[in-house]
Short mmCIF file of C-alpha atoms in Angstrom, two decimals:
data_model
loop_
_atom_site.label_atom_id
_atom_site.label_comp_id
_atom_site.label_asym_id
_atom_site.label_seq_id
_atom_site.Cartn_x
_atom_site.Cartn_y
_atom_site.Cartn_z
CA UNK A 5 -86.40 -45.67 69.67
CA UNK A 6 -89.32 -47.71 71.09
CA UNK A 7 -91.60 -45.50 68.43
CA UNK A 8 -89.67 -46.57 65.84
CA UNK A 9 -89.72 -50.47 66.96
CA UNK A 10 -93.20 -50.79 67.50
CA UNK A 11 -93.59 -49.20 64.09
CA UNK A 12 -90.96 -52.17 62.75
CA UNK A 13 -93.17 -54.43 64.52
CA UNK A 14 -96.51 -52.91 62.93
CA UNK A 15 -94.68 -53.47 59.57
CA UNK A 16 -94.13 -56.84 60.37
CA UNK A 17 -97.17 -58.06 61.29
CA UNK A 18 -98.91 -56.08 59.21
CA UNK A 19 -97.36 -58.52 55.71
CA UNK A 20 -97.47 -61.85 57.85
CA UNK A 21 -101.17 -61.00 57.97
CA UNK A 22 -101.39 -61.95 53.95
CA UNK A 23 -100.55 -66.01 54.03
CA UNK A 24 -102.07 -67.34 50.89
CA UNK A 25 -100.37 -63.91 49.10
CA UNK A 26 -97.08 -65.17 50.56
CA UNK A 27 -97.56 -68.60 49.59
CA UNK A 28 -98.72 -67.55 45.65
CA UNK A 29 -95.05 -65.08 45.95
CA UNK A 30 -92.85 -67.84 47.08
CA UNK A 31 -94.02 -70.39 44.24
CA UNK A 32 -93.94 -67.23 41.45
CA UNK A 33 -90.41 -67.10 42.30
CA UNK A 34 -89.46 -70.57 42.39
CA UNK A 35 -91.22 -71.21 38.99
CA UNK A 36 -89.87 -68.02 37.44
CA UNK A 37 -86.06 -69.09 38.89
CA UNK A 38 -86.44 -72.59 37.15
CA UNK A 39 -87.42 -70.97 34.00
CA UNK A 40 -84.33 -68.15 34.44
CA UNK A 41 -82.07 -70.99 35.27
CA UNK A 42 -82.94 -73.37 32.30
CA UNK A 43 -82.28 -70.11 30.13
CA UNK A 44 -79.39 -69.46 31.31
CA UNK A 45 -78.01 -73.20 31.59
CA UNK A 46 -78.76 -73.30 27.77
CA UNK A 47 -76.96 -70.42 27.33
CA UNK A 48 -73.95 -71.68 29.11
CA UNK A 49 -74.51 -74.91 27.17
CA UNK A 50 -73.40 -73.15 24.40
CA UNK A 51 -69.96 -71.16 26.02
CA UNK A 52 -69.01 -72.95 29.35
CA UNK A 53 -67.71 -69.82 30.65
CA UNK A 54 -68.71 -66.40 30.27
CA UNK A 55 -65.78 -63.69 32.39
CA UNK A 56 -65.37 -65.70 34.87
CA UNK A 57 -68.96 -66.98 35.61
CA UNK A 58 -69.71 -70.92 35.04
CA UNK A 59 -73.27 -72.50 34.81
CA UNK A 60 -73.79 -72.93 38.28
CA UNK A 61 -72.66 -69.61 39.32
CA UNK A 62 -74.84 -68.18 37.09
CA UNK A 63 -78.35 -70.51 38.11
CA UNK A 64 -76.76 -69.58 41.92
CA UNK A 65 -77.47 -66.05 41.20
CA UNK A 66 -80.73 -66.52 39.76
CA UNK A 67 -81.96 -68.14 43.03
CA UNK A 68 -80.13 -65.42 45.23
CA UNK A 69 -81.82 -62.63 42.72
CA UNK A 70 -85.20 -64.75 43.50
CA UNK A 71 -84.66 -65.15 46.97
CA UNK A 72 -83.96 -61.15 47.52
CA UNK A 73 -87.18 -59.99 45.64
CA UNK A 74 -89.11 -60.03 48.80
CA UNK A 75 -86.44 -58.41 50.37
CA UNK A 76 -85.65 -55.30 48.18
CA UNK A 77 -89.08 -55.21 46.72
CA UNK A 78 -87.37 -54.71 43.36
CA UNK A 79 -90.22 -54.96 41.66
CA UNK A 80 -92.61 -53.21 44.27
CA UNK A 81 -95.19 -52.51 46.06
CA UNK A 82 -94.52 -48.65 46.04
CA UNK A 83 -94.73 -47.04 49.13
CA UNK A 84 -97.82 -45.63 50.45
CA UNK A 85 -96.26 -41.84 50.49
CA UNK A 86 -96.94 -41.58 47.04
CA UNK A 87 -100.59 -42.12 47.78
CA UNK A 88 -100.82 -40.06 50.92
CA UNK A 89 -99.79 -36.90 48.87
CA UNK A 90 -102.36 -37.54 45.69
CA UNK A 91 -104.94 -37.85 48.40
CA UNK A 92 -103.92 -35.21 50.89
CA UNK A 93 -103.17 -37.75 53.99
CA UNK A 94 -99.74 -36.87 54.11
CA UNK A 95 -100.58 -33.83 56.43
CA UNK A 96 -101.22 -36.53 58.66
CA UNK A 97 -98.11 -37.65 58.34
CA UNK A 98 -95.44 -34.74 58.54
CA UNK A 99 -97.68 -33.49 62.26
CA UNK A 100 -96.00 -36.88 64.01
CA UNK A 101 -93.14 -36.20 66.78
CA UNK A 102 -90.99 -38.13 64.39
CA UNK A 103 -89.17 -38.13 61.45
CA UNK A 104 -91.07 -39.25 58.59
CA UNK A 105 -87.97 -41.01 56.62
CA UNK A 106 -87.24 -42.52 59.75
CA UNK A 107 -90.86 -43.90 60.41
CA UNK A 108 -91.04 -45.15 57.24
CA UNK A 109 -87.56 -47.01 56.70
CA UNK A 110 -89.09 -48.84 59.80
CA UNK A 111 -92.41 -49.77 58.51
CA UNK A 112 -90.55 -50.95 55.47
CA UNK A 113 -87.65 -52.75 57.25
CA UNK A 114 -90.73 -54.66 58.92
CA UNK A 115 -91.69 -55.94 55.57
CA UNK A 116 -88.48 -56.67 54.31
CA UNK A 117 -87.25 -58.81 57.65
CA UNK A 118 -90.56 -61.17 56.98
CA UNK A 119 -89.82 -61.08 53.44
CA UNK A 120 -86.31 -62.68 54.57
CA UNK A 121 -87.00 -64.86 57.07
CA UNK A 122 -90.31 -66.52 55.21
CA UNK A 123 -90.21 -66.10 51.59
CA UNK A 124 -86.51 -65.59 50.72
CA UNK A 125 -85.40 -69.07 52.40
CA UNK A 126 -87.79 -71.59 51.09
CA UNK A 127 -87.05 -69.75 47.84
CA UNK A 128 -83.53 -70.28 47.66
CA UNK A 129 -83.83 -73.85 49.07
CA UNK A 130 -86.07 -74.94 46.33
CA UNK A 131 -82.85 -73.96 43.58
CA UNK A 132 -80.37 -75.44 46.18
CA UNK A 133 -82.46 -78.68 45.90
CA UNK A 134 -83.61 -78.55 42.40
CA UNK A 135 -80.24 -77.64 40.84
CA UNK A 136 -78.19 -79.04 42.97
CA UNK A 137 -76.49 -75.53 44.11
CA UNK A 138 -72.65 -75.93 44.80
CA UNK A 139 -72.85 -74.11 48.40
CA UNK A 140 -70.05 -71.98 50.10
CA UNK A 141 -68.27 -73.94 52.23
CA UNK A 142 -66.82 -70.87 54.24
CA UNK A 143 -69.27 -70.47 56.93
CA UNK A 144 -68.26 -66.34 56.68
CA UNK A 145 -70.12 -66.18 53.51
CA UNK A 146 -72.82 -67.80 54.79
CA UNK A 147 -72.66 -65.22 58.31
CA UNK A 148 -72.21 -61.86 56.05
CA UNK A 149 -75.19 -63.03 53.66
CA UNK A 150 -77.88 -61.32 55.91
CA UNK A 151 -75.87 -58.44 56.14
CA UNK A 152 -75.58 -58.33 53.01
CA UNK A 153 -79.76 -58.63 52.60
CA UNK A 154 -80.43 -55.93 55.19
CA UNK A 155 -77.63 -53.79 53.30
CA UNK A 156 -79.93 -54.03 49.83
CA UNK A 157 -83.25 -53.62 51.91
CA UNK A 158 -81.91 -50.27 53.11
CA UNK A 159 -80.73 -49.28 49.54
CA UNK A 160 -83.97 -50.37 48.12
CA UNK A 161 -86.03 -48.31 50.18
CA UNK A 162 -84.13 -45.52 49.66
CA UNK A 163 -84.66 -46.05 45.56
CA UNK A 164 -88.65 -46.31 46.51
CA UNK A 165 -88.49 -43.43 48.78
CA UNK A 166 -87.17 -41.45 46.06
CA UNK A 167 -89.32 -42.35 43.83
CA UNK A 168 -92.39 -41.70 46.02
CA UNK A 169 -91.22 -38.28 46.94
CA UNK A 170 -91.97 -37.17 43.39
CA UNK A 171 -95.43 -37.08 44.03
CA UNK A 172 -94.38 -33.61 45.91
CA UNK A 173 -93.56 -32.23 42.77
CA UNK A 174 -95.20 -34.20 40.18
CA UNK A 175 -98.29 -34.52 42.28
CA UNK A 176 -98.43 -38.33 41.34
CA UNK A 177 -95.29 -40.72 41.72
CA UNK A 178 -96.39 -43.25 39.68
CA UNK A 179 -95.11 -42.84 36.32
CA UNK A 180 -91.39 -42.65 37.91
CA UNK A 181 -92.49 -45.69 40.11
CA UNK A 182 -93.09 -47.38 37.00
CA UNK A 183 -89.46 -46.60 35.34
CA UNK A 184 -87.86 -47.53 38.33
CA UNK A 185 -89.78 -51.16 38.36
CA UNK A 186 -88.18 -51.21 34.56
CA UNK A 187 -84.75 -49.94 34.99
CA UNK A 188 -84.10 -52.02 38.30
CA UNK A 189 -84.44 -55.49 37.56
CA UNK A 190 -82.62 -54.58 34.68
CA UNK A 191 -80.03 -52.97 35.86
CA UNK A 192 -79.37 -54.85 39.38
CA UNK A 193 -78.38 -58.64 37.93
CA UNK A 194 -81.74 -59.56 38.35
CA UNK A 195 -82.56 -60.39 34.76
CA UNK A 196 -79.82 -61.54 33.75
CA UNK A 197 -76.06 -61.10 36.19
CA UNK A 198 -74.24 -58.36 34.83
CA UNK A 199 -71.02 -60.01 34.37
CA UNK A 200 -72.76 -61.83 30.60
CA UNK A 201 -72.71 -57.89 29.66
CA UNK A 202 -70.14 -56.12 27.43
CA UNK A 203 -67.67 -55.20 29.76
CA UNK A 204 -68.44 -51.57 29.55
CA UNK A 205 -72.14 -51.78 30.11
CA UNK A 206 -71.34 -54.17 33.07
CA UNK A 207 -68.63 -51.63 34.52
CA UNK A 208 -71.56 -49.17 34.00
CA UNK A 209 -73.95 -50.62 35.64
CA UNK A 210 -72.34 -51.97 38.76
CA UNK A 211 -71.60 -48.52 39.58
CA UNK A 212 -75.43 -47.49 39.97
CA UNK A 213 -77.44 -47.96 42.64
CA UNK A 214 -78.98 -51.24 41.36
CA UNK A 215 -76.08 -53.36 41.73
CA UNK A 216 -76.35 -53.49 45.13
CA UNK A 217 -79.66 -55.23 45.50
CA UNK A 218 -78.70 -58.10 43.69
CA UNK A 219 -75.00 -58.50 41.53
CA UNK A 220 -73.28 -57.68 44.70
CA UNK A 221 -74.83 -59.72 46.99
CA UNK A 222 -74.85 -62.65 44.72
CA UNK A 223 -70.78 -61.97 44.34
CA UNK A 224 -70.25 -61.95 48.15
CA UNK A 225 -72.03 -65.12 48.70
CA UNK A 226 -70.32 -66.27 45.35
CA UNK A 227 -66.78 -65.24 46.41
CA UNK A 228 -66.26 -63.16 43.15
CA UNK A 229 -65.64 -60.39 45.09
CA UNK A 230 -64.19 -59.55 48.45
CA UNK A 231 -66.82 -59.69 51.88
CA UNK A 232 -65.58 -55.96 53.02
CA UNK A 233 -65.85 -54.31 49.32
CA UNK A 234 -69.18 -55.45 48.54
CA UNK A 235 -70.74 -54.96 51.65
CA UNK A 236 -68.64 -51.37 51.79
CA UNK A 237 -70.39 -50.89 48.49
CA UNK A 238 -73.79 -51.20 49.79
CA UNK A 239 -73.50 -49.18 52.60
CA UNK A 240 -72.02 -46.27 50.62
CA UNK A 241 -75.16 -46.14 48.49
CA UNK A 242 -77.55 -47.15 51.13
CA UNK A 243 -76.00 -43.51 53.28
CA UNK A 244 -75.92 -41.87 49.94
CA UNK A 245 -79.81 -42.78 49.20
CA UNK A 246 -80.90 -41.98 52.96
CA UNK A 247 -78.80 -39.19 53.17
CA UNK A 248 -80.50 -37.59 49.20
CA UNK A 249 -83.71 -39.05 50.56
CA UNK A 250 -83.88 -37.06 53.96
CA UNK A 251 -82.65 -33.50 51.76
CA UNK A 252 -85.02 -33.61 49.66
CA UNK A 253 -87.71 -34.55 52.18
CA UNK A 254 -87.00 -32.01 54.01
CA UNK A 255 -87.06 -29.69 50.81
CA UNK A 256 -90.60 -31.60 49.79
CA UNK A 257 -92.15 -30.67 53.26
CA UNK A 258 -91.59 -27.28 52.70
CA UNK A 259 -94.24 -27.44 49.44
CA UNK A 260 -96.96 -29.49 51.00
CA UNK A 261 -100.41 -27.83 50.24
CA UNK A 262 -103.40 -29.64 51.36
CA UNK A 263 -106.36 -29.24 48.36
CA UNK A 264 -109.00 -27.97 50.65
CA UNK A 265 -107.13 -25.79 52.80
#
């Protein structure tokens, strides 16, 4: 255990190092949420309501979708296993006393805490303040919110690990790295929520992985759906990625060749 909390710790420190690149992220996604959230207050301009969702639910998910990108790393950085098996450095790796899924879900839960506590909150402060945010008033929503967070950190590393461990087969990771940037900001509310979809798509699409980084924690803070479900939601798929993520692992370590020798 105190491995795998000095390697959190390593993680953390190791983003807060980059100030002026956190600074740059945190005003990208405070311009980009204004932009979302004039779009989508035109759209509503138009229809009031839309299943259920008014204007200012909607802008409230764009700023909880903004205010999460730091924390899921929806639309990257990759992990470095991908890289460590194109250049062989992954030996390194897999001769640690410790399991390598486990080492790096800590390295990357480093990055995602600092991503919470300093990019995600001035983020969604500047919507609260800009569009006047109607906030929860039930201070349960507000408790279960970084639960919720740390719920769609663990699901979105297990997405990234996934993806990474294709390099095992594929020898490079990055061309399914680069679907997965596609399909998930797409397909997680991040875009656009996933209640203004058809119903079917939308009934699709909240059952994939995806949802949970964004449409369901935006609904839980919302109140369009119930605290226990959505967070039960999460944690299903965050086990079900680990749990996919540490089988095939193991399978992956089992075909490591080292060009050299």
């Amino acid at each position: 255990m105190r491995v795998f909390c000095a390697v959190f710790a390593l993680g953390l420190r190791r983003h807060s190092t980059y100030r002026a690149a956190t600074l740059s992220a945190i005003v990208v996604n405070c311009v980009f949420g204004v932009v979302n959230a004039l779009v989508l207050l035109a759209v509503f301009d138009a229809r009031p309501r839309i299943n259920g969702y008014t204007a200012a639910d909607a802008v409230t998910q764009v700023f909880v979708a903004q205010a999460l990108i730091g924390v899921t790393a929806i639309f990257g950085p990759p992990l470095d296993v991908g890289g460590r098996v194109r250049d062989g450095s992954v030996a390194a790796d897999l001769l640690r006393p410790v399991d390598p899924l486990l080492w790096w879900l800590a390295q990357d839960l480093g990055r995602a805490v600092f991503g919470l506590l300093v990019r995600s909150v001035p983020t969604f402060a500047s919507g609260a303040v800009l569009f006047a945010l109607p906030l929860p008033a039930d201070p349960l929503r507000w408790a279960v919110l970084p639960a919720s967070a740390v719920l769609a950190a663990l699901v979105g590393f297990g997405l990234r690990h996934l993806y990474a461990l294709s390099a095992f087969w594929l020898g490079d990771s990055r061309g399914v790295e680069s679907v997965g940037w596609l399909l998930g900001p797409f397909c997680s509310g991040m875009l656009l929520p996933l209640t203004l979809f058809p119903d079917a798509a939308a009934a699709v699409l909240r059952l994939l992985p995806w949802a949970a980084l964004v449409q369901i924690p935006a609904e839980v803070f919302l109140g369009r759906t119930g605290t226990a479900v959505g967070l039960l939601h999460q944690a299903l798929w965050a086990a079900a990625l680990l749990v996919l993520g540490a089988v095939l692992g193991a399978r992956a370590r089992r075909r490591v060749v080292v060009q050299g020798g």
